[in-house]
Amino acid sequence: MRIRLSAVVLTGTGSALLLVAAIAGQATHVSTTPKAAPKAAPKAAPRAAAKAAPKAPARSAPARNTTVDGGPATTRIPPAGAAGPKLHRGDHGAEVKALQQRLVDLGYDPGAADGRWGPATSFAVWAFQKVNHIKPASRTSARFWSAFAAPRTPKPLVPRGAGDRAEVDVKHQLLYVYKNGRLVLTSHISSGSEQYYSSQGHTGFAHTPRGNFRVYRKAAGWETSPLGTLYKANYFDGGYAIHGEPSVPLRPASHGCVRVPMSTSTIVAKLLPIGTRVYVRG
């Protein structure tokens, strides 16, 4: 019996990779009748075997982390309902790299697709989990892989909003950025804590304003404000901004600004030029 494996790759949003095994049987009858076995037959058998030997590698199953067409190494993404590898923060290798690349393809920012699960990858995984109604955690699960094979596309908070816009979903702690009406980035955020604070001689209530705004000023790097420092801030209402911050926990924790991960802040800054509409809901 011989087993041939072939791979079919579906790419794009909601893609998955299916591995199908086809089993084919082949039987060869060799006559044992003395009259049907001339003296030349023993010599012919070794020659046939020698010719068939080079073809053996082509019949072997493709390696787990390679494509069948000779393309770049890639790890199979389990189909919906299939169990995937148990990965978590701190892991590294081809499976983590495939996870990161898939997140990039879906519009999330896991940082460099280098096969190392660090903070940036966790932020992207959290965002994906929240969009797909999974409790955010820095690890994969059966529900995670099922959603990864058939991911949800979040509905716009403002369906008739400007083509180029940022939508801040305070309820789910997510940021959506659209270009020409197409969702290009989804990020985990941390907004106002909705608590009273006292910081550096200032007191107030940490609240992120809701409404429709525009980016009216930007900072190229670090900038100091009365309540702390902001990285690559995109100001949309007074001192409120969407900005990079080293600490972006799984809860509202800011004084009112919209925090995004440091690595993602560089992408956000490029996507939000002055004048970009900002819609804050939730």
C-alpha atoms as a PDB file:
ATOM      1  CA  MET A   1       0.000   0.000   0.000  1.00  0.00           C
ATOM      2  CA  ARG A   2       1.153   3.549  -0.651  1.00  0.00           C
ATOM      3  CA  ILE A   3      -0.060   6.745   1.050  1.00  0.00           C
ATOM      4  CA  ARG A   4       0.045   9.961  -0.860  1.00  0.00           C
ATOM      5  CA  LEU A   5      -0.455  13.290   0.997  1.00  0.00           C
ATOM      6  CA  SER A   6      -1.499  16.463  -0.754  1.00  0.00           C
ATOM      7  CA  ALA A   7      -2.073  19.903   0.708  1.00  0.00           C
ATOM      8  CA  VAL A   8      -4.612  22.511  -0.259  1.00  0.00           C
ATOM      9  CA  VAL A   9      -3.925  26.055   1.022  1.00  0.00           C
ATOM     10  CA  LEU A  10      -6.720  28.592   1.297  1.00  0.00           C
ATOM     11  CA  THR A  11      -5.434  32.106   1.901  1.00  0.00           C
ATOM     12  CA  GLY A  12      -7.070  35.400   2.942  1.00  0.00           C
ATOM     13  CA  THR A  13      -9.311  36.335   5.835  1.00  0.00           C
ATOM     14  CA  GLY A  14     -10.892  33.302   7.395  1.00  0.00           C
ATOM     15  CA  SER A  15      -8.439  31.005   5.723  1.00  0.00           C
ATOM     16  CA  ALA A  16      -7.390  27.578   6.911  1.00  0.00           C
ATOM     17  CA  LEU A  17      -5.132  24.821   5.679  1.00  0.00           C
ATOM     18  CA  LEU A  18      -6.514  21.353   5.151  1.00  0.00           C
ATOM     19  CA  LEU A  19      -4.408  18.255   4.896  1.00  0.00           C
ATOM     20  CA  VAL A  20      -6.066  15.394   3.041  1.00  0.00           C
ATOM     21  CA  ALA A  21      -4.651  11.866   2.900  1.00  0.00           C
ATOM     22  CA  ALA A  22      -5.472   9.694  -0.098  1.00  0.00           C
ATOM     23  CA  ILE A  23      -4.770   6.003   0.127  1.00  0.00           C
ATOM     24  CA  ALA A  24      -4.122   4.092  -3.064  1.00  0.00           C
ATOM     25  CA  GLY A  25      -3.367   0.424  -3.301  1.00  0.00           C
ATOM     26  CA  GLN A  26      -1.188  -1.087  -5.949  1.00  0.00           C
ATOM     27  CA  ALA A  27      -0.490  -4.733  -6.355  1.00  0.00           C
ATOM     28  CA  THR A  28       1.995  -6.357  -8.758  1.00  0.00           C
ATOM     29  CA  HIS A  29       1.657 -10.024  -9.707  1.00  0.00           C
ATOM     30  CA  VAL A  30       4.858 -11.925 -10.330  1.00  0.00           C
ATOM     31  CA  SER A  31       4.465 -15.300 -11.973  1.00  0.00           C
ATOM     32  CA  THR A  32       6.263 -18.204 -10.352  1.00  0.00           C
ATOM     33  CA  THR A  33       5.819 -20.533 -13.352  1.00  0.00           C
ATOM     34  CA  PRO A  34       9.266 -21.733 -14.465  1.00  0.00           C
ATOM     35  CA  LYS A  35       8.388 -21.318 -18.146  1.00  0.00           C
ATOM     36  CA  ALA A  36       7.382 -17.647 -17.655  1.00  0.00           C
ATOM     37  CA  ALA A  37      10.626 -16.760 -15.892  1.00  0.00           C
ATOM     38  CA  PRO A  38      13.407 -16.575 -18.502  1.00  0.00           C
ATOM     39  CA  LYS A  39      17.025 -16.221 -17.445  1.00  0.00           C
ATOM     40  CA  ALA A  40      16.974 -12.472 -18.249  1.00  0.00           C
ATOM     41  CA  ALA A  41      14.186 -11.836 -15.726  1.00  0.00           C
ATOM     42  CA  PRO A  42      16.435 -11.816 -12.616  1.00  0.00           C
ATOM     43  CA  LYS A  43      18.593  -9.098 -14.209  1.00  0.00           C
ATOM     44  CA  ALA A  44      15.580  -7.003 -15.227  1.00  0.00           C
ATOM     45  CA  ALA A  45      14.218  -6.856 -11.656  1.00  0.00           C
ATOM     46  CA  PRO A  46      17.305  -5.097 -10.182  1.00  0.00           C
ATOM     47  CA  ARG A  47      17.328  -2.602 -13.061  1.00  0.00           C
ATOM     48  CA  ALA A  48      13.662  -1.732 -12.446  1.00  0.00           C
ATOM     49  CA  ALA A  49      14.318  -1.267  -8.764  1.00  0.00           C
ATOM     50  CA  ALA A  50      17.264   1.006  -9.502  1.00  0.00           C
ATOM     51  CA  LYS A  51      15.143   3.207 -11.760  1.00  0.00           C
ATOM     52  CA  ALA A  52      12.349   3.418  -9.193  1.00  0.00           C
ATOM     53  CA  ALA A  53      14.651   4.386  -6.313  1.00  0.00           C
ATOM     54  CA  PRO A  54      15.077   8.063  -7.270  1.00  0.00           C
ATOM     55  CA  LYS A  55      11.272   8.483  -7.308  1.00  0.00           C
ATOM     56  CA  ALA A  56      10.893   7.402  -3.661  1.00  0.00           C
ATOM     57  CA  PRO A  57      11.361  10.921  -2.166  1.00  0.00           C
ATOM     58  CA  ALA A  58       8.539  12.268  -4.355  1.00  0.00           C
ATOM     59  CA  ARG A  59       6.142   9.690  -2.836  1.00  0.00           C
ATOM     60  CA  SER A  60       7.043  10.570   0.741  1.00  0.00           C
ATOM     61  CA  ALA A  61       4.751  12.825   2.794  1.00  0.00           C
ATOM     62  CA  PRO A  62       5.683  16.523   2.833  1.00  0.00           C
ATOM     63  CA  ALA A  63       7.390  17.696   6.002  1.00  0.00           C
ATOM     64  CA  ARG A  64       5.099  19.217   8.653  1.00  0.00           C
ATOM     65  CA  ASN A  65       6.591  22.687   8.416  1.00  0.00           C
ATOM     66  CA  THR A  66       7.095  22.963   4.667  1.00  0.00           C
ATOM     67  CA  THR A  67       4.815  23.620   1.724  1.00  0.00           C
ATOM     68  CA  VAL A  68       4.404  21.021  -1.014  1.00  0.00           C
ATOM     69  CA  ASP A  69       5.244  23.475  -3.795  1.00  0.00           C
ATOM     70  CA  GLY A  70       8.715  24.300  -2.530  1.00  0.00           C
ATOM     71  CA  GLY A  71       7.604  27.630  -1.026  1.00  0.00           C
ATOM     72  CA  PRO A  72       8.740  29.078   2.312  1.00  0.00           C
ATOM     73  CA  ALA A  73       8.399  27.067   5.490  1.00  0.00           C
ATOM     74  CA  THR A  74       4.978  27.317   7.104  1.00  0.00           C
ATOM     75  CA  THR A  75       3.064  25.564   9.862  1.00  0.00           C
ATOM     76  CA  ARG A  76      -0.339  24.101   9.188  1.00  0.00           C
ATOM     77  CA  ILE A  77      -3.229  26.087  10.673  1.00  0.00           C
ATOM     78  CA  PRO A  78      -5.719  23.519  12.035  1.00  0.00           C
ATOM     79  CA  PRO A  79      -9.138  23.489  10.343  1.00  0.00           C
ATOM     80  CA  ALA A  80     -12.233  24.502  12.293  1.00  0.00           C
ATOM     81  CA  GLY A  81     -12.961  21.986  15.025  1.00  0.00           C
ATOM     82  CA  ALA A  82      -9.475  20.464  14.932  1.00  0.00           C
ATOM     83  CA  ALA A  83      -7.127  20.579  17.890  1.00  0.00           C
ATOM     84  CA  GLY A  84      -4.162  22.902  17.380  1.00  0.00           C
ATOM     85  CA  PRO A  85      -0.868  23.131  19.244  1.00  0.00           C
ATOM     86  CA  LYS A  86      -0.977  24.434  22.796  1.00  0.00           C
ATOM     87  CA  LEU A  87       1.059  27.627  22.629  1.00  0.00           C
ATOM     88  CA  HIS A  88       1.575  30.366  25.194  1.00  0.00           C
ATOM     89  CA  ARG A  89       3.701  33.393  25.936  1.00  0.00           C
ATOM     90  CA  GLY A  90       7.387  32.489  26.053  1.00  0.00           C
ATOM     91  CA  ASP A  91       7.124  29.816  23.354  1.00  0.00           C
ATOM     92  CA  HIS A  92       9.199  30.043  20.202  1.00  0.00           C
ATOM     93  CA  GLY A  93       9.525  28.171  16.938  1.00  0.00           C
ATOM     94  CA  ALA A  94       7.837  27.628  13.576  1.00  0.00           C
ATOM     95  CA  GLU A  95       4.363  27.244  15.085  1.00  0.00           C
ATOM     96  CA  VAL A  96       4.595  30.613  16.829  1.00  0.00           C
ATOM     97  CA  LYS A  97       5.879  32.233  13.635  1.00  0.00           C
ATOM     98  CA  ALA A  98       2.922  30.840  11.683  1.00  0.00           C
ATOM     99  CA  LEU A  99       0.585  32.166  14.382  1.00  0.00           C
ATOM    100  CA  GLN A 100       2.146  35.620  14.117  1.00  0.00           C
ATOM    101  CA  GLN A 101       1.968  35.706  10.320  1.00  0.00           C
ATOM    102  CA  ARG A 102      -1.678  34.662  10.394  1.00  0.00           C
ATOM    103  CA  LEU A 103      -2.457  37.467  12.851  1.00  0.00           C
ATOM    104  CA  VAL A 104      -0.767  39.949  10.502  1.00  0.00           C
ATOM    105  CA  ASP A 105      -2.857  38.627   7.596  1.00  0.00           C
ATOM    106  CA  LEU A 106      -6.009  39.174   9.674  1.00  0.00           C
ATOM    107  CA  GLY A 107      -5.109  42.794  10.482  1.00  0.00           C
ATOM    108  CA  TYR A 108      -3.594  42.452  13.954  1.00  0.00           C
ATOM    109  CA  ASP A 109      -0.128  43.547  15.067  1.00  0.00           C
ATOM    110  CA  PRO A 110       1.901  40.807  16.821  1.00  0.00           C
ATOM    111  CA  GLY A 111       5.159  42.666  16.260  1.00  0.00           C
ATOM    112  CA  ALA A 112       7.882  41.036  14.169  1.00  0.00           C
ATOM    113  CA  ALA A 113       6.938  37.567  12.888  1.00  0.00           C
ATOM    114  CA  ASP A 114      10.118  36.110  14.371  1.00  0.00           C
ATOM    115  CA  GLY A 115       8.743  32.963  15.976  1.00  0.00           C
ATOM    116  CA  ARG A 116       9.044  34.330  19.532  1.00  0.00           C
ATOM    117  CA  TRP A 117       5.921  34.913  21.604  1.00  0.00           C
ATOM    118  CA  GLY A 118       6.566  38.122  23.532  1.00  0.00           C
ATOM    119  CA  PRO A 119       4.367  40.998  24.781  1.00  0.00           C
ATOM    120  CA  ALA A 120       3.442  42.249  21.283  1.00  0.00           C
ATOM    121  CA  THR A 121       2.151  38.814  20.285  1.00  0.00           C
ATOM    122  CA  SER A 122       0.092  38.624  23.481  1.00  0.00           C
ATOM    123  CA  PHE A 123      -1.499  42.015  22.739  1.00  0.00           C
ATOM    124  CA  ALA A 124      -2.473  40.813  19.250  1.00  0.00           C
ATOM    125  CA  VAL A 125      -3.817  37.505  20.595  1.00  0.00           C
ATOM    126  CA  TRP A 126      -5.886  39.382  23.199  1.00  0.00           C
ATOM    127  CA  ALA A 127      -7.398  41.586  20.499  1.00  0.00           C
ATOM    128  CA  PHE A 128      -8.235  38.557  18.349  1.00  0.00           C
ATOM    129  CA  GLN A 129      -9.776  36.733  21.302  1.00  0.00           C
ATOM    130  CA  LYS A 130     -11.942  39.714  22.247  1.00  0.00           C
ATOM    131  CA  VAL A 131     -13.200  40.131  18.675  1.00  0.00           C
ATOM    132  CA  ASN A 132     -14.104  36.430  18.622  1.00  0.00           C
ATOM    133  CA  HIS A 133     -15.783  36.435  22.060  1.00  0.00           C
ATOM    134  CA  ILE A 134     -13.047  34.435  23.772  1.00  0.00           C
ATOM    135  CA  LYS A 135     -11.764  35.383  27.213  1.00  0.00           C
ATOM    136  CA  PRO A 136      -8.383  37.031  26.534  1.00  0.00           C
ATOM    137  CA  ALA A 137      -5.315  35.121  27.714  1.00  0.00           C
ATOM    138  CA  SER A 138      -1.732  34.691  26.528  1.00  0.00           C
ATOM    139  CA  ARG A 139      -2.283  31.154  25.276  1.00  0.00           C
ATOM    140  CA  THR A 140      -4.123  29.205  22.613  1.00  0.00           C
ATOM    141  CA  SER A 141      -7.007  26.817  23.183  1.00  0.00           C
ATOM    142  CA  ALA A 142      -9.446  24.651  21.234  1.00  0.00           C
ATOM    143  CA  ARG A 143     -11.829  27.629  20.955  1.00  0.00           C
ATOM    144  CA  PHE A 144      -8.962  29.811  19.805  1.00  0.00           C
ATOM    145  CA  TRP A 145      -7.994  27.489  16.937  1.00  0.00           C
ATOM    146  CA  SER A 146     -11.612  27.055  15.901  1.00  0.00           C
ATOM    147  CA  ALA A 147     -11.980  30.839  15.684  1.00  0.00           C
ATOM    148  CA  PHE A 148      -8.588  31.142  13.973  1.00  0.00           C
ATOM    149  CA  ALA A 149      -9.812  28.917  11.157  1.00  0.00           C
ATOM    150  CA  ALA A 150     -13.041  30.912  10.714  1.00  0.00           C
ATOM    151  CA  PRO A 151     -12.464  34.356  12.291  1.00  0.00           C
ATOM    152  CA  ARG A 152     -15.147  36.975  12.855  1.00  0.00           C
ATOM    153  CA  THR A 153     -14.973  40.338  11.137  1.00  0.00           C
ATOM    154  CA  PRO A 154     -16.088  43.023  13.609  1.00  0.00           C
ATOM    155  CA  LYS A 155     -19.005  45.190  12.551  1.00  0.00           C
ATOM    156  CA  PRO A 156     -18.238  48.911  12.188  1.00  0.00           C
ATOM    157  CA  LEU A 157     -19.220  51.038  15.167  1.00  0.00           C
ATOM    158  CA  VAL A 158     -20.075  53.811  12.705  1.00  0.00           C
ATOM    159  CA  PRO A 159     -21.163  52.124   9.450  1.00  0.00           C
ATOM    160  CA  ARG A 160     -21.503  55.449   7.633  1.00  0.00           C
ATOM    161  CA  GLY A 161     -18.400  56.974   9.113  1.00  0.00           C
ATOM    162  CA  ALA A 162     -15.562  58.515   7.122  1.00  0.00           C
ATOM    163  CA  GLY A 163     -13.617  56.143   4.895  1.00  0.00           C
ATOM    164  CA  ASP A 164     -10.415  56.966   6.771  1.00  0.00           C
ATOM    165  CA  ARG A 165     -11.201  56.767  10.478  1.00  0.00           C
ATOM    166  CA  ALA A 166     -10.397  55.349  13.880  1.00  0.00           C
ATOM    167  CA  GLU A 167     -13.111  53.712  15.967  1.00  0.00           C
ATOM    168  CA  VAL A 168     -12.536  53.331  19.700  1.00  0.00           C
ATOM    169  CA  ASP A 169     -14.685  50.581  21.233  1.00  0.00           C
ATOM    170  CA  VAL A 170     -14.511  51.396  24.930  1.00  0.00           C
ATOM    171  CA  LYS A 171     -16.854  48.556  25.908  1.00  0.00           C
ATOM    172  CA  HIS A 172     -14.613  45.866  24.419  1.00  0.00           C
ATOM    173  CA  GLN A 173     -11.331  47.791  24.770  1.00  0.00           C
ATOM    174  CA  LEU A 174     -10.506  47.658  21.076  1.00  0.00           C
ATOM    175  CA  LEU A 175      -9.313  50.085  18.411  1.00  0.00           C
ATOM    176  CA  TYR A 176     -10.305  49.714  14.758  1.00  0.00           C
ATOM    177  CA  VAL A 177      -8.579  51.711  12.019  1.00  0.00           C
ATOM    178  CA  TYR A 178     -10.114  51.999   8.550  1.00  0.00           C
ATOM    179  CA  LYS A 179      -8.525  53.184   5.309  1.00  0.00           C
ATOM    180  CA  ASN A 180     -10.769  53.825   2.296  1.00  0.00           C
ATOM    181  CA  GLY A 181     -13.595  52.090   4.135  1.00  0.00           C
ATOM    182  CA  ARG A 182     -11.592  48.906   4.745  1.00  0.00           C
ATOM    183  CA  LEU A 183     -10.595  47.658   8.191  1.00  0.00           C
ATOM    184  CA  VAL A 184      -6.777  47.499   8.220  1.00  0.00           C
ATOM    185  CA  LEU A 185      -5.884  47.303  11.919  1.00  0.00           C
ATOM    186  CA  THR A 186      -7.469  45.929  15.075  1.00  0.00           C
ATOM    187  CA  SER A 187      -5.652  46.564  18.362  1.00  0.00           C
ATOM    188  CA  HIS A 188      -6.041  45.945  22.069  1.00  0.00           C
ATOM    189  CA  ILE A 189      -6.342  49.203  24.076  1.00  0.00           C
ATOM    190  CA  SER A 190      -6.730  50.498  27.615  1.00  0.00           C
ATOM    191  CA  SER A 191      -8.975  53.539  28.080  1.00  0.00           C
ATOM    192  CA  GLY A 192      -9.974  55.671  31.086  1.00  0.00           C
ATOM    193  CA  SER A 193     -10.347  53.725  34.341  1.00  0.00           C
ATOM    194  CA  GLU A 194     -13.595  55.504  35.268  1.00  0.00           C
ATOM    195  CA  GLN A 195     -12.146  56.186  38.710  1.00  0.00           C
ATOM    196  CA  TYR A 196     -10.943  59.253  40.590  1.00  0.00           C
ATOM    197  CA  TYR A 197      -7.198  59.762  40.574  1.00  0.00           C
ATOM    198  CA  SER A 198      -4.535  61.946  42.121  1.00  0.00           C
ATOM    199  CA  SER A 199      -1.303  62.140  40.160  1.00  0.00           C
ATOM    200  CA  GLN A 200       1.595  64.605  40.184  1.00  0.00           C
ATOM    201  CA  GLY A 201      -0.469  67.186  42.034  1.00  0.00           C
ATOM    202  CA  HIS A 202      -3.482  66.761  39.765  1.00  0.00           C
ATOM    203  CA  THR A 203      -6.794  65.184  40.707  1.00  0.00           C
ATOM    204  CA  GLY A 204      -9.665  64.247  38.480  1.00  0.00           C
ATOM    205  CA  PHE A 205     -11.918  61.512  37.135  1.00  0.00           C
ATOM    206  CA  ALA A 206     -10.372  59.158  34.580  1.00  0.00           C
ATOM    207  CA  HIS A 207     -12.873  59.146  31.735  1.00  0.00           C
ATOM    208  CA  THR A 208     -12.420  58.753  27.975  1.00  0.00           C
ATOM    209  CA  PRO A 209     -14.733  61.199  26.199  1.00  0.00           C
ATOM    210  CA  ARG A 210     -17.314  59.724  23.818  1.00  0.00           C
ATOM    211  CA  GLY A 211     -18.293  61.354  20.574  1.00  0.00           C
ATOM    212  CA  ASN A 212     -17.016  62.313  17.133  1.00  0.00           C
ATOM    213  CA  PHE A 213     -13.604  63.959  16.866  1.00  0.00           C
ATOM    214  CA  ARG A 214     -10.663  64.576  14.576  1.00  0.00           C
ATOM    215  CA  VAL A 215      -6.938  64.192  15.023  1.00  0.00           C
ATOM    216  CA  TYR A 216      -5.801  67.801  15.385  1.00  0.00           C
ATOM    217  CA  ARG A 217      -2.225  67.405  16.631  1.00  0.00           C
ATOM    218  CA  LYS A 218       0.463  64.736  16.625  1.00  0.00           C
ATOM    219  CA  ALA A 219       3.710  64.082  18.496  1.00  0.00           C
ATOM    220  CA  ALA A 220       6.604  62.451  16.665  1.00  0.00           C
ATOM    221  CA  GLY A 221       7.984  60.691  19.761  1.00  0.00           C
ATOM    222  CA  TRP A 222       7.804  60.989  23.541  1.00  0.00           C
ATOM    223  CA  GLU A 223       5.932  63.962  24.935  1.00  0.00           C
ATOM    224  CA  THR A 224       5.425  64.990  28.558  1.00  0.00           C
ATOM    225  CA  SER A 225       1.974  65.960  29.794  1.00  0.00           C
ATOM    226  CA  PRO A 226       0.767  67.055  33.251  1.00  0.00           C
ATOM    227  CA  LEU A 227      -0.202  63.436  33.985  1.00  0.00           C
ATOM    228  CA  GLY A 228       2.781  61.611  32.501  1.00  0.00           C
ATOM    229  CA  THR A 229       4.487  60.798  29.203  1.00  0.00           C
ATOM    230  CA  LEU A 230       2.886  59.797  25.935  1.00  0.00           C
ATOM    231  CA  TYR A 231       4.505  58.128  22.911  1.00  0.00           C
ATOM    232  CA  LYS A 232       3.552  59.150  19.370  1.00  0.00           C
ATOM    233  CA  ALA A 233       0.360  60.773  20.585  1.00  0.00           C
ATOM    234  CA  ASN A 234      -2.545  61.473  18.203  1.00  0.00           C
ATOM    235  CA  TYR A 235      -4.585  64.177  19.977  1.00  0.00           C
ATOM    236  CA  PHE A 236      -8.293  64.172  19.198  1.00  0.00           C
ATOM    237  CA  ASP A 237      -9.917  66.160  22.038  1.00  0.00           C
ATOM    238  CA  GLY A 238      -7.971  68.619  24.194  1.00  0.00           C
ATOM    239  CA  GLY A 239      -5.315  66.601  26.022  1.00  0.00           C
ATOM    240  CA  TYR A 240      -6.903  63.266  25.132  1.00  0.00           C
ATOM    241  CA  ALA A 241      -4.975  61.187  22.627  1.00  0.00           C
ATOM    242  CA  ILE A 242      -4.481  57.745  21.160  1.00  0.00           C
ATOM    243  CA  HIS A 243      -0.869  57.005  22.095  1.00  0.00           C
ATOM    244  CA  GLY A 244       1.730  54.337  22.767  1.00  0.00           C
ATOM    245  CA  GLU A 245       2.251  53.175  26.332  1.00  0.00           C
ATOM    246  CA  PRO A 246       4.428  50.375  27.796  1.00  0.00           C
ATOM    247  CA  SER A 247       1.588  49.362  30.143  1.00  0.00           C
ATOM    248  CA  VAL A 248      -1.627  48.330  28.347  1.00  0.00           C
ATOM    249  CA  PRO A 249      -3.350  45.923  30.774  1.00  0.00           C
ATOM    250  CA  LEU A 250      -6.507  43.897  30.291  1.00  0.00           C
ATOM    251  CA  ARG A 251      -8.617  46.585  31.953  1.00  0.00           C
ATOM    252  CA  PRO A 252      -9.297  50.318  31.572  1.00  0.00           C
ATOM    253  CA  ALA A 253      -6.352  51.945  33.366  1.00  0.00           C
ATOM    254  CA  SER A 254      -5.534  55.318  31.813  1.00  0.00           C
ATOM    255  CA  HIS A 255      -6.359  58.843  32.955  1.00  0.00           C
ATOM    256  CA  GLY A 256      -8.638  59.138  29.922  1.00  0.00           C
ATOM    257  CA  CYS A 257      -6.372  58.659  26.908  1.00  0.00           C
ATOM    258  CA  VAL A 258      -6.538  55.605  24.661  1.00  0.00           C
ATOM    259  CA  ARG A 259      -3.423  53.518  25.240  1.00  0.00           C
ATOM    260  CA  VAL A 260      -2.120  51.202  22.530  1.00  0.00           C
ATOM    261  CA  PRO A 261       0.919  48.873  22.669  1.00  0.00           C
ATOM    262  CA  MET A 262       4.261  50.521  21.909  1.00  0.00           C
ATOM    263  CA  SER A 263       4.927  48.546  18.729  1.00  0.00           C
ATOM    264  CA  THR A 264       1.404  49.227  17.456  1.00  0.00           C
ATOM    265  CA  SER A 265       1.685  52.961  18.152  1.00  0.00           C
ATOM    266  CA  THR A 266       4.073  53.381  15.227  1.00  0.00           C
ATOM    267  CA  ILE A 267       1.535  51.810  12.868  1.00  0.00           C
ATOM    268  CA  VAL A 268      -1.315  53.872  14.328  1.00  0.00           C
ATOM    269  CA  ALA A 269       0.663  57.107  13.936  1.00  0.00           C
ATOM    270  CA  LYS A 270       1.111  56.407  10.215  1.00  0.00           C
ATOM    271  CA  LEU A 271      -2.554  55.542   9.742  1.00  0.00           C
ATOM    272  CA  LEU A 272      -3.918  58.632  11.529  1.00  0.00           C
ATOM    273  CA  PRO A 273      -2.723  61.822   9.841  1.00  0.00           C
ATOM    274  CA  ILE A 274      -4.055  65.151  11.040  1.00  0.00           C
ATOM    275  CA  GLY A 275      -7.720  65.487  10.152  1.00  0.00           C
ATOM    276  CA  THR A 276      -8.555  61.785  10.505  1.00  0.00           C
ATOM    277  CA  ARG A 277     -11.949  61.235  12.070  1.00  0.00           C
ATOM    278  CA  VAL A 278     -12.031  59.538  15.474  1.00  0.00           C
ATOM    279  CA  TYR A 279     -15.251  57.963  16.733  1.00  0.00           C
ATOM    280  CA  VAL A 280     -15.380  56.915  20.400  1.00  0.00           C
ATOM    281  CA  ARG A 281     -18.237  54.655  21.434  1.00  0.00           C
ATOM    282  CA  GLY A 282     -19.167  52.382  24.322  1.00  0.00           C
END
